Tab-separated table of C-alpha atoms and ligand atoms in Angstrom:
chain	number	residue	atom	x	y	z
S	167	UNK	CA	0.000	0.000	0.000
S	168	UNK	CA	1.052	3.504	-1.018
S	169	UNK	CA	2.278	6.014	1.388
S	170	UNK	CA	0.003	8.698	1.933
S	171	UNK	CA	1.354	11.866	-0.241
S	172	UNK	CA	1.937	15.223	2.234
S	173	UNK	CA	2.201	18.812	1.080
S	174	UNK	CA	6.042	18.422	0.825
S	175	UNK	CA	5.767	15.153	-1.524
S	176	UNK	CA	3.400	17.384	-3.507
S	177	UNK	CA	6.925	20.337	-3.469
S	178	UNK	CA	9.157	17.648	-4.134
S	179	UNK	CA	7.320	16.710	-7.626
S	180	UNK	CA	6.981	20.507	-8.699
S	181	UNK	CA	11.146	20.123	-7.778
S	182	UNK	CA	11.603	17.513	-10.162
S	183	UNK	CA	8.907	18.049	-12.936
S	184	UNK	CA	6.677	15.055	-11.989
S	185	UNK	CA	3.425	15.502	-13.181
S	186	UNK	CA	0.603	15.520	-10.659
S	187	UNK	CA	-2.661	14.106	-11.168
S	188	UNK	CA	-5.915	14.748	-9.623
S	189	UNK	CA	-9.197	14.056	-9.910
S	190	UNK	CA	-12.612	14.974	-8.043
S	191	UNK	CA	-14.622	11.930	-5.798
S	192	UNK	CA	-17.422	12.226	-3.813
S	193	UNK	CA	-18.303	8.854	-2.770
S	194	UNK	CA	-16.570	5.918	-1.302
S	195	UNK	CA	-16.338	3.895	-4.623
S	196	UNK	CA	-15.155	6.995	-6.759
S	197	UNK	CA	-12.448	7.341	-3.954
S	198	UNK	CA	-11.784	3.669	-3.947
S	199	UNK	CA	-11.166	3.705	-7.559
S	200	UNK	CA	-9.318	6.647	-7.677
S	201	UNK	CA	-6.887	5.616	-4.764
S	202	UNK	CA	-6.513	2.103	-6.828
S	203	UNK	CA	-5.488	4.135	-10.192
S	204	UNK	CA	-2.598	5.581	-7.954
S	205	UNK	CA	-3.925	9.510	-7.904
S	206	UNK	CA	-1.655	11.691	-6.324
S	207	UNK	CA	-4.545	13.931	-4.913
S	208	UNK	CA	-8.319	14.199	-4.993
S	209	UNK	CA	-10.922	16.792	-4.446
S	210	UNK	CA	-14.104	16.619	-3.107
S	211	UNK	CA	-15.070	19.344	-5.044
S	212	UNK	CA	-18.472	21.216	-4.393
S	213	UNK	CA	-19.508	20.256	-8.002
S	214	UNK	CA	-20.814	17.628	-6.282
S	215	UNK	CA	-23.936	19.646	-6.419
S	216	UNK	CA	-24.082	19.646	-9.970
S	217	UNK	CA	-22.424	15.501	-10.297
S	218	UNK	CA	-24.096	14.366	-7.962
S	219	UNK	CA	-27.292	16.396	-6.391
S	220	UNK	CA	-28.851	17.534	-9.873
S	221	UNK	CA	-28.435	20.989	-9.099
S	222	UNK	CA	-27.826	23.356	-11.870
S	223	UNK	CA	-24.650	25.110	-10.087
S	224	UNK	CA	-23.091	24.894	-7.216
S	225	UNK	CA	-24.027	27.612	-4.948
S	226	UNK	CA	-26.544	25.459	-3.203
S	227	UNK	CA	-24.417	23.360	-1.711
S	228	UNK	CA	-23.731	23.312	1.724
S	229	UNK	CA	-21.243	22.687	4.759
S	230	UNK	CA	-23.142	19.816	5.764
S	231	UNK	CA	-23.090	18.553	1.997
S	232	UNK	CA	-19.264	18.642	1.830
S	233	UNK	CA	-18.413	17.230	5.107
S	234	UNK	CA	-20.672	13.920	4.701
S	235	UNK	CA	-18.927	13.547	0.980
S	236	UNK	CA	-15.886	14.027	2.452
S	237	UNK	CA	-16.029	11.585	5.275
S	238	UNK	CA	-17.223	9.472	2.617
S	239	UNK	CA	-14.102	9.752	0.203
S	240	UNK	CA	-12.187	9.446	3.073
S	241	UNK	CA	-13.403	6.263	3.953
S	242	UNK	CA	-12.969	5.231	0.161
S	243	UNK	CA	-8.854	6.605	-0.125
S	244	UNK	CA	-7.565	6.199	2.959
S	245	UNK	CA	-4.020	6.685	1.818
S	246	UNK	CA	-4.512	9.849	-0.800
S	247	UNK	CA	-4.364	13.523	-0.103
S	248	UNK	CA	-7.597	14.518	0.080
S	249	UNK	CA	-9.384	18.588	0.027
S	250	UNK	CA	-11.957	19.695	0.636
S	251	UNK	CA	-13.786	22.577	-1.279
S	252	UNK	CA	-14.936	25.499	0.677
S	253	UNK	CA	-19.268	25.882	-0.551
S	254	UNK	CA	-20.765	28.685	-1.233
S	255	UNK	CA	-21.143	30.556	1.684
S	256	UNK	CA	-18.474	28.980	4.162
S	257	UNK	CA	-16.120	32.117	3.995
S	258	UNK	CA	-17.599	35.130	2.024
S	259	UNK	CA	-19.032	36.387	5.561
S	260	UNK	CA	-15.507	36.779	7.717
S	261	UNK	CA	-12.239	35.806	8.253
S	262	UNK	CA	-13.298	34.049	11.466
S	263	UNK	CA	-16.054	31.989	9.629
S	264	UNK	CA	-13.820	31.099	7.215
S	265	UNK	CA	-11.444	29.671	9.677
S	266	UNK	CA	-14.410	27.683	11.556
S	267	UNK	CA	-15.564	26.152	8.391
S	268	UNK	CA	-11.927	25.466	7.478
S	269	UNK	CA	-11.008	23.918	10.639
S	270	UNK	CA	-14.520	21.654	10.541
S	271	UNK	CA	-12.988	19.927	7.077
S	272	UNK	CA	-9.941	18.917	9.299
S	273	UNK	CA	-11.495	17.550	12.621
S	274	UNK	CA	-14.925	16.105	10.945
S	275	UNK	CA	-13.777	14.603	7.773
S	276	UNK	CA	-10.316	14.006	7.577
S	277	UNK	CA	-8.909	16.539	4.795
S	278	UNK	CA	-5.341	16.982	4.412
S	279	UNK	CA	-6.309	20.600	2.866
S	280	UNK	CA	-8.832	23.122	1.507
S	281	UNK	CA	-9.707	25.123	-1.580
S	282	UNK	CA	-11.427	27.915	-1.922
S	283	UNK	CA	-12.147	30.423	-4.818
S	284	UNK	CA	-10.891	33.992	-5.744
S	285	UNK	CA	-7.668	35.962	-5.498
S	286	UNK	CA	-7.223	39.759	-3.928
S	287	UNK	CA	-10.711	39.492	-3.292
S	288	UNK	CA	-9.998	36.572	-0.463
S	289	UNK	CA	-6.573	37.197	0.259
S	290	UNK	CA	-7.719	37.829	3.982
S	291	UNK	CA	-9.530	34.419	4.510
S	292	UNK	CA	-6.205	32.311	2.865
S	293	UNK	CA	-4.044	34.369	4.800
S	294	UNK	CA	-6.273	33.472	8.693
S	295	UNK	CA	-6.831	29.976	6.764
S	296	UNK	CA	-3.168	29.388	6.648
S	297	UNK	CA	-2.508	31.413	10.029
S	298	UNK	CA	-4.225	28.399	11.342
S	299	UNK	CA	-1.807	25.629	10.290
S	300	UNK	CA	-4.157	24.642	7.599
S	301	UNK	CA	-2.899	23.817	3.973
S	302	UNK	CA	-4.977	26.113	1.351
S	303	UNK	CA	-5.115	25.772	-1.980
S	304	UNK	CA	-5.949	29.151	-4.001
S	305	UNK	CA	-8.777	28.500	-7.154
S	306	UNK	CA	-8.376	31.190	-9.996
S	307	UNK	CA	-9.451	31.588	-13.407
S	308	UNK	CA	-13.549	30.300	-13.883
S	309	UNK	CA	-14.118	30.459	-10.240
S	310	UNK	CA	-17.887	28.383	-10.547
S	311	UNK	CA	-19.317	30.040	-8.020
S	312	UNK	CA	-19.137	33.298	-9.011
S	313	UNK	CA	-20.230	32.670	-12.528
S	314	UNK	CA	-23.471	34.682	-12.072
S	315	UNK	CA	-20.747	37.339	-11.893
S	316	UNK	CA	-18.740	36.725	-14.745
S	317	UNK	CA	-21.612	36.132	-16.736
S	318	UNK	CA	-21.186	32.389	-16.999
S	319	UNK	CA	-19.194	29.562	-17.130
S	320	UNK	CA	-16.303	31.406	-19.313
S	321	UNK	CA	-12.949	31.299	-19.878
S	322	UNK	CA	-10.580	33.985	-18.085
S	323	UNK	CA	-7.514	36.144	-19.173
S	324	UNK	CA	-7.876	35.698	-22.720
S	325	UNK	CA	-7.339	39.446	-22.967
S	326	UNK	CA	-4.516	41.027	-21.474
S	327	UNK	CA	-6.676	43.272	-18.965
S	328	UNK	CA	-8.330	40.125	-17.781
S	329	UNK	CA	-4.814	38.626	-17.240
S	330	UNK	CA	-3.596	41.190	-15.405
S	331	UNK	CA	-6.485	40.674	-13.055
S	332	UNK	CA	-5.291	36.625	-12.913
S	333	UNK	CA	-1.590	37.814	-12.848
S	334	UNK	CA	-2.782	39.699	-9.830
S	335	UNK	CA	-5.103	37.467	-8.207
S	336	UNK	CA	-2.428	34.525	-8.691
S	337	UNK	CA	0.497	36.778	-7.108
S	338	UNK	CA	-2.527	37.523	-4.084
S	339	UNK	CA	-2.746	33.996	-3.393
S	340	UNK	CA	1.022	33.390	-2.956
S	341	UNK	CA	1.104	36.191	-0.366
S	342	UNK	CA	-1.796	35.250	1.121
S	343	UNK	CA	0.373	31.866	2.066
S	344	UNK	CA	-1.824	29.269	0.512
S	345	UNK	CA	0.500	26.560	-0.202
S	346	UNK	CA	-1.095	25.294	-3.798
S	347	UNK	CA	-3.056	27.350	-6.426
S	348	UNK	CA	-5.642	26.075	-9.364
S	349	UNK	CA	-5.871	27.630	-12.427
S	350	UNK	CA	-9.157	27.168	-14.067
S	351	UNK	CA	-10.002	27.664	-17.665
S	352	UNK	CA	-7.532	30.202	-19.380
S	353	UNK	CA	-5.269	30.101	-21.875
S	354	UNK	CA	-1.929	28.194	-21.986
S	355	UNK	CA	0.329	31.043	-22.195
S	356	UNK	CA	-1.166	32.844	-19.290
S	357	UNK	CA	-0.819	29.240	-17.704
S	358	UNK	CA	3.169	28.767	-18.308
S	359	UNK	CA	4.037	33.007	-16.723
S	360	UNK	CA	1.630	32.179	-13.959
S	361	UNK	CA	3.984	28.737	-13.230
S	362	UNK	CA	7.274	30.501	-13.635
S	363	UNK	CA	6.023	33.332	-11.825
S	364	UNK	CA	4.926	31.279	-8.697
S	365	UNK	CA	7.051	29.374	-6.240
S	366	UNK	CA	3.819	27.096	-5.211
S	367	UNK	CA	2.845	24.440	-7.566
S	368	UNK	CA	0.675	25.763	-9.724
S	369	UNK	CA	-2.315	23.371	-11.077
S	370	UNK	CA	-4.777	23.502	-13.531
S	371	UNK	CA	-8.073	22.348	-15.241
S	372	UNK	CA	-8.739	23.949	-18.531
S	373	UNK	CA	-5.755	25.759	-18.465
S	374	UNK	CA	-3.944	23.686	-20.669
S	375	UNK	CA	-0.117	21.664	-20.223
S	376	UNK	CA	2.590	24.401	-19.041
S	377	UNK	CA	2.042	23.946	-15.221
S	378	UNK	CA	2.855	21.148	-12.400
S	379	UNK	CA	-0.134	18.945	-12.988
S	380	UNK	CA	-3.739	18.452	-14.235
S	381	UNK	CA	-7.212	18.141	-12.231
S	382	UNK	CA	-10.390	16.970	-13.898
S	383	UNK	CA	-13.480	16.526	-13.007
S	384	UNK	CA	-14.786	12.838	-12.298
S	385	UNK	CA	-18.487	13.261	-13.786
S	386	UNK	CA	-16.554	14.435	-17.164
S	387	UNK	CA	-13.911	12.351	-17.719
S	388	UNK	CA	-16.100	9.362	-16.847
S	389	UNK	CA	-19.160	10.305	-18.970
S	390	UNK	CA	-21.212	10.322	-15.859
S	391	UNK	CA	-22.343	13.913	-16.140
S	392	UNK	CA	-24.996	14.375	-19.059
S	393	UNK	CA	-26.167	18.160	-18.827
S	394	UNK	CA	-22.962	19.340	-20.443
S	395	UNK	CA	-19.200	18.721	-21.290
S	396	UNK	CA	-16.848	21.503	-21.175
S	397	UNK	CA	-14.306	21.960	-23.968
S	398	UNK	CA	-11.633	20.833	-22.009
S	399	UNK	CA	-12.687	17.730	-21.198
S	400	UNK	CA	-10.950	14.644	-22.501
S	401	UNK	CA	-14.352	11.836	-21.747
S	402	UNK	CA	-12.427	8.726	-20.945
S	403	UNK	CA	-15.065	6.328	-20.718
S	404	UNK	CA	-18.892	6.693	-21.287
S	405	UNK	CA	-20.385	4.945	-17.867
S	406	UNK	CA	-23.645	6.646	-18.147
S	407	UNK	CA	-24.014	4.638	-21.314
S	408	UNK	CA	-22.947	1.383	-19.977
S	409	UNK	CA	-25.421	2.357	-16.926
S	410	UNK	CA	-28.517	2.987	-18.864
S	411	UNK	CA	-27.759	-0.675	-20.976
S	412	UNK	CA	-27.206	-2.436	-18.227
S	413	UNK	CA	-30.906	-1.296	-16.376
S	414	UNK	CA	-32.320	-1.593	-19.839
S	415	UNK	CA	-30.790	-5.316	-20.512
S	416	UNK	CA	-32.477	-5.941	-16.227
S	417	UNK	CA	-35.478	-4.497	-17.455
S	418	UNK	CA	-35.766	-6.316	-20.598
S	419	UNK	CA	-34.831	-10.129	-17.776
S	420	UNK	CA	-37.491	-9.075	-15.219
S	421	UNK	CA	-40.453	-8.382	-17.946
S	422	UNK	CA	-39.633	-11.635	-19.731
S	423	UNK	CA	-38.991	-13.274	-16.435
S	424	UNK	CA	-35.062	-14.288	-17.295
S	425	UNK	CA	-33.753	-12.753	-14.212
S	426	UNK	CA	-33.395	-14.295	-11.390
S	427	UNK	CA	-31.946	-17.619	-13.387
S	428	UNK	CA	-31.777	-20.812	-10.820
S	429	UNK	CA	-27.879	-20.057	-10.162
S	430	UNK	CA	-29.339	-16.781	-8.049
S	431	UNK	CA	-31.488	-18.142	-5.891
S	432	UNK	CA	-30.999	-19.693	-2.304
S	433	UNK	CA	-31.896	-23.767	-2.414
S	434	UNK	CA	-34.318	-25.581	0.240
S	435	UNK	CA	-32.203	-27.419	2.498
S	436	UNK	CA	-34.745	-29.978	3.693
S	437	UNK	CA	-36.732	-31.780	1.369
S	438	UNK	CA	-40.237	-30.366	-0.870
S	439	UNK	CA	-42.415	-32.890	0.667
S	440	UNK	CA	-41.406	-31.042	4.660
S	441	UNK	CA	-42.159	-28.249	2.574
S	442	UNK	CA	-45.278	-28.837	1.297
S	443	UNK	CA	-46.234	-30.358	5.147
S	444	UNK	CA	-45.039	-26.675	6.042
S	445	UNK	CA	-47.145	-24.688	3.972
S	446	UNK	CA	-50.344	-26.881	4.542
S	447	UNK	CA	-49.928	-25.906	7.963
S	448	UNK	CA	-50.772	-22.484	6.800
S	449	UNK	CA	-53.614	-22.940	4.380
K	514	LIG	O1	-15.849	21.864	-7.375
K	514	LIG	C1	-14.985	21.524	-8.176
K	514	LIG	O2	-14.915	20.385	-8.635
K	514	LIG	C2	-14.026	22.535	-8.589
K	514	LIG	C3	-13.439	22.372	-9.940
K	514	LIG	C4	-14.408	22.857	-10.954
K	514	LIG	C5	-12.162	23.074	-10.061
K	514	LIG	O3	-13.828	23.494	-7.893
């Protein structure tokens, strides 16, 4: 069994240009099987509302919500570096909040670190976040929640005033002292400066190759998630697909009776005649 990773494994691949690879879970078995494919991190990211509670964003999704997937995951990857994403919610309000809801990812479910979204604007919350002793990773770029703000789910800094705004936001983070940073959905070239401009490892999803690793989205790369696939999304596998066959093929048995089959059912162990004494007892 694996060693679990810790935040200076995670230094010690930027060092030598190992590729790290993460993935969202929110269940046991996604956890399981990610943990079994040897990922170096996962996040139990709060697009859980949209995977997995059928919610059309991901601003409903609550504290509550996040610690029970969590603790789930947990359960599923013992042995993998694990975050947790800060909802919608758990640290717009103060930097004391922040650090409550932070802390409650650590003591209830496990998490070896947190995420949470924005740069300058939340400098202040990664800054009592880290102040704490707990690892933060920074979330740039498409920030989801916010994308009632930015007018959707849209890609960032492909201009150069909105990359100024990442440059900034990125640098922000850094100072701030969280320890990791995603870069969501920009360009590739605003990717590489923001890597060689950082001393944390700088991650991304959408954002293309130059940086120290790539996170995608479970639901996606699986095919689970129907509603929509983002452009950056390389679908590995089409499991909804092989889902809805499957309960068609068990529908298909049970209406022409060829499920159960005799090797599923439990045998009598005493003879059909005690049996048949048996149930004349009852008629
Ligand atoms: O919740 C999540 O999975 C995320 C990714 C979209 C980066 O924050």
């Amino acid at each position: 069994m694996a060693r679990k990773k810790s935040i200076l494994d995670l230094y010690k691949m930027k060092e030598e240009g190992e590729k790290l690879t993460w993935i969202t879970a929110y269940d046991f078995p996604m956890a399981s099987f990610a943990e079994q494919a040897g990922m170096d991190m996962i996040l139990v990211g709060d697009s859980l509302g949209m995977v997995v509670l059928g919610y059309k964003g991901t601003v409903p999704v609550t504290m509550e919500d996040c610690i029970s997937h969590c603790q789930a995951v947990r359960r599923g990857a013992p042995n993998t570096f694990a975050m947790g994403d800060m909802p919608f919610g758990s640290y717009q309000i103060s930097d004391e909040d922040a650090v409550r809801n932070a802390v409650r990812f650590l003591k209830e479910s496990d998490m070896d670190a947190v995420k949470l979204e924005g740069g300058v604007r939340v400098a202040s919350r990664i800054k009592a976040i880290s102040e704490a002793g707990i690892v933060v990773c920074g979330h740039i770029g498409l920030t989801p929640q916010s994308s009632g703000a930015l007018g959707g789910f849209k890609a960032q800094g492909r201009k150069v005033s909105g990359a100024r705004d990442m440059i900034r936001d990125a640098l922000a983070v850094q100072d701030a002292g969280a320890r990791m940073i995603l870069l969501e959905a920009m360009p590739p070239e605003l990717t590489a400066f923001i890597t060689e401009l950082l001393d944390i490892p700088v991650y991304g999803i959408g954002a293309g190759l130059p940086c120290d690793g790539q996170l995608i989205i479970c639901g996606d790369m699986l095919g689970l998630f129907q509603a929509f696939t983002p452009k950056f999304v390389k679908q590995y596998a089409n499991v909804a697909e092989i889902c809805v066959n499957a309960m068609k093929a068990y529908v298909d048995d049970v209406k022409h009776s060829a499920f159960p089959e005799d090797k599923h059912v439990y045998h009598i162990q005493d003879s059909i005649e005690d049996f048949e004494k048996l149930f004349d007892e009852f008629r």
